[in-house]
Amino acid sequence: MFPIGDDNSDRTITPYVNYLIIALNVIVFVFLQGMSGDNVFTFSYATVPAEILSGRDIVTDAKVITDPYTGEHFTMPGLGPIGIPVYFTLITSMFMHGGWAHIAGNMLYLWIFGDNIENAIGHRRYLFFYLLCGIIASLSHVFATKLLGQNLLIPSLGASGAISGVLGAYILLFPRRRVTMFFIRFITHVSAFWAIGLWIVFQLINGLGMLGGAEAGGVAYAAHLGGFLAGLVLIKLFLPRNRDAVA
């Protein structure tokens, strides 16, 4: 079950910042990451918890890792040097993705829900809000990784944290907005409260499972939860005092 659209009948501005963010994600994925084939680039500009916690660039050798579920061996590229301060990866990482399904799912959610938030707070505010939620989401993942004693050298990437912030803002501002959902063989309409509410329940269940020692399956649930809470709490600070102030 996933969303395929929502009600945009009250749109008053063209959400070109949202379009630009989507375009940048696609461009980075296709041309810079080589459709996720350039692991050296991806690992260099993703967020590495150990680098954020230490404040320094970490370079490691490639190593062979065994998948605990399949027993398959694969080579994990080492962390390469980058020409920017490591804290900048909190931003660069949110424009990279691990595969076609990863970027397709994220961009679908951003396309559906992001334009409403940009319409509500304006172009410049929306850009800052999006980036801030993404940064907070990444930091949430970093500190959760540290607290749970997980591998601090595994990079994280993706727009999911920032988009989670958009979802947090959406459910607060538009809880009754009709969202079109695709479910197996039929299409239905539900309120945003239920559409996003089911999503956050799923994140909570899996996030709590990690506390009990369950595998995350490569998903940064702490980033999703941190981004969602950031959007929920911060969106009111970005609302213009009057409608004419939206820009």
XYZ file of C-alpha atoms in Angstrom:
247
model
C 0.000 0.000 0.000
C 1.548 3.302 -1.074
C 0.418 6.819 -2.050
C 0.038 7.847 -5.679
C -1.426 11.339 -5.305
C -3.174 13.897 -3.136
C -5.460 16.930 -3.338
C -3.691 20.012 -4.722
C -6.790 22.097 -5.409
C -5.602 24.881 -3.089
C -2.198 25.346 -4.741
C -1.342 29.003 -5.276
C 2.324 28.812 -6.307
C 4.387 26.583 -8.571
C 6.527 24.356 -6.299
C 9.694 24.785 -8.330
C 11.974 24.217 -5.318
C 10.421 20.784 -4.844
C 10.876 20.103 -8.562
C 14.508 21.239 -8.327
C 15.221 18.961 -5.358
C 13.764 15.995 -7.229
C 15.790 16.864 -10.337
C 19.027 17.148 -8.326
C 18.451 13.752 -6.741
C 17.916 12.155 -10.140
C 20.933 13.910 -11.696
C 23.245 12.860 -8.855
C 21.991 9.278 -8.980
C 22.248 8.886 -12.756
C 25.343 10.915 -13.630
C 27.503 11.111 -10.484
C 26.677 7.825 -8.797
C 26.429 6.068 -12.161
C 22.988 4.736 -11.197
C 24.472 3.518 -7.910
C 27.378 1.803 -9.679
C 30.090 4.243 -8.573
C 30.589 3.010 -5.027
C 33.725 5.096 -4.533
C 31.814 8.348 -5.090
C 28.850 7.109 -3.070
C 30.915 6.030 -0.072
C 32.953 9.242 -0.148
C 30.024 11.654 0.058
C 27.636 9.619 2.209
C 27.361 10.323 5.942
C 29.724 8.138 7.966
C 28.847 8.207 11.694
C 32.488 7.815 12.750
C 33.484 10.860 10.691
C 30.692 13.021 12.093
C 31.500 12.033 15.671
C 35.252 12.579 15.252
C 35.064 15.577 12.930
C 37.757 14.172 10.633
C 37.943 12.367 7.319
C 38.495 8.622 7.678
C 40.125 6.526 4.951
C 39.776 2.736 5.023
C 40.653 -0.165 2.744
C 38.097 -2.220 0.873
C 37.109 -5.447 2.620
C 35.128 -8.584 1.919
C 31.881 -8.888 3.885
C 29.613 -11.916 4.255
C 25.865 -11.372 4.138
C 24.543 -12.923 7.396
C 21.317 -14.019 5.681
C 22.489 -15.443 2.362
C 26.123 -16.255 3.129
C 27.074 -14.398 -0.054
C 30.429 -12.637 -0.087
C 30.791 -9.150 -1.521
C 33.402 -6.421 -1.482
C 32.626 -3.301 0.497
C 34.582 -0.326 -0.891
C 36.784 1.528 1.534
C 36.105 5.075 2.595
C 37.979 7.485 0.354
C 39.224 11.006 1.095
C 36.921 13.903 0.233
C 37.693 17.519 -0.528
C 35.047 18.981 1.773
C 34.634 19.123 5.568
C 33.043 15.893 6.806
C 30.060 17.766 8.248
C 29.054 18.762 4.707
C 28.245 15.100 4.058
C 25.149 15.642 6.209
C 23.880 17.557 3.164
C 25.511 15.699 0.262
C 24.244 12.353 1.551
C 20.612 13.408 1.245
C 21.000 13.737 -2.535
C 22.335 10.195 -3.064
C 20.574 6.832 -3.161
C 21.428 3.151 -3.001
C 19.410 1.898 -5.957
C 16.476 2.426 -8.299
C 13.848 1.325 -5.779
C 15.365 3.609 -3.146
C 15.274 6.753 -5.260
C 11.928 5.920 -6.921
C 10.169 5.495 -3.574
C 11.683 8.627 -2.096
C 10.941 10.816 -5.099
C 7.354 9.533 -5.261
C 6.735 10.622 -1.671
C 8.492 13.957 -2.240
C 6.476 14.607 -5.423
C 3.186 13.931 -3.638
C 3.739 15.641 -0.285
C 6.503 18.199 -0.825
C 4.568 20.588 -3.058
C 1.887 21.130 -0.402
C 4.470 22.146 2.181
C 6.212 24.490 -0.255
C 2.831 26.012 -1.077
C 2.165 26.552 2.635
C 5.481 28.142 3.641
C 6.995 29.489 0.423
C 10.017 28.641 -1.711
C 12.926 29.851 0.426
C 11.447 28.616 3.694
C 10.724 25.245 2.150
C 14.305 24.786 0.955
C 15.712 25.640 4.382
C 13.097 23.486 6.131
C 13.870 20.500 3.890
C 17.629 20.727 4.409
C 17.288 21.275 8.158
C 15.063 18.216 8.557
C 17.546 16.169 6.528
C 20.465 17.266 8.698
C 18.587 16.504 11.924
C 17.571 13.119 10.510
C 21.182 12.231 9.680
C 22.353 13.304 13.128
C 19.617 11.145 14.650
C 21.013 8.175 12.748
C 24.575 8.976 13.800
C 23.761 9.152 17.499
C 21.452 6.121 17.367
C 24.243 4.138 15.714
C 26.600 5.173 18.503
C 24.122 4.455 21.311
C 23.193 1.030 19.915
C 26.833 0.047 19.499
C 26.532 -0.522 15.753
C 29.235 -0.192 13.105
C 30.168 3.490 12.879
C 31.962 3.043 9.551
C 28.894 2.051 7.525
C 27.806 5.060 5.402
C 24.201 6.224 5.268
C 22.583 8.056 2.389
C 19.240 9.007 0.916
C 16.577 11.693 1.044
C 14.360 9.649 3.372
C 15.179 11.672 6.484
C 14.386 15.016 4.868
C 11.227 13.594 3.291
C 10.207 12.241 6.694
C 10.355 15.847 7.887
C 8.025 16.800 5.043
C 5.628 14.052 6.154
C 5.737 15.318 9.737
C 4.813 18.792 8.522
C 2.101 17.430 6.228
C 0.290 15.409 8.888
C 0.252 18.452 11.177
C -0.899 20.984 8.573
C -3.173 18.782 6.455
C -4.417 15.853 8.585
C -7.727 15.632 6.685
C -6.275 16.076 3.183
C -7.372 13.276 0.846
C -4.498 11.046 -0.228
C -4.939 8.554 -3.066
C -3.528 5.144 -2.133
C -2.792 2.101 -4.274
C -3.505 -1.168 -2.497
C -2.795 -4.415 -4.371
C -5.620 -4.370 -6.945
C -7.570 -1.241 -6.164
C -7.189 2.481 -5.558
C -8.749 4.172 -2.554
C -8.766 7.549 -0.816
C -7.886 8.054 2.841
C -7.067 11.058 4.992
C -3.436 12.089 5.356
C -3.727 11.244 9.050
C -4.185 7.573 8.183
C -1.870 7.478 5.166
C 1.082 9.000 6.997
C 0.017 7.563 10.352
C 0.388 4.004 9.041
C 3.805 4.900 7.672
C 5.051 6.254 11.019
C 3.674 3.217 12.891
C 5.731 1.003 10.573
C 8.832 3.100 11.291
C 8.220 2.917 15.042
C 7.755 -0.848 15.037
C 10.965 -1.413 13.100
C 12.853 1.242 15.046
C 11.881 -0.343 18.358
C 12.861 -3.702 16.917
C 16.391 -2.374 16.495
C 16.486 -1.574 20.212
C 15.776 -5.230 20.826
C 18.681 -6.268 18.627
C 16.814 -6.847 15.361
C 18.533 -6.142 12.052
C 17.562 -2.901 10.318
C 17.941 -4.435 6.870
C 19.972 -1.450 5.693
C 17.222 1.037 6.583
C 18.069 4.005 8.833
C 14.870 4.016 10.883
C 16.364 6.437 13.402
C 16.819 8.942 10.568
C 13.194 8.506 9.516
C 11.913 9.016 13.055
C 14.262 11.925 13.734
C 13.303 13.648 10.492
C 9.587 13.115 11.111
C 9.774 14.594 14.615
C 11.847 17.512 13.309
C 9.224 18.318 10.683
C 6.404 17.938 13.182
C 8.037 20.294 15.685
C 9.650 22.839 13.359
C 7.005 23.448 10.703
C 5.095 26.023 12.762
C 8.266 28.131 12.928
C 8.337 28.302 9.122
C 4.729 29.325 8.564
C 4.473 32.913 7.257
C 2.554 35.374 9.406
C 0.282 36.198 6.502
C -0.494 34.489 3.226
C 1.022 37.304 1.155
C 4.400 36.557 2.752
C 4.709 33.210 0.964
C 7.650 33.422 -1.424
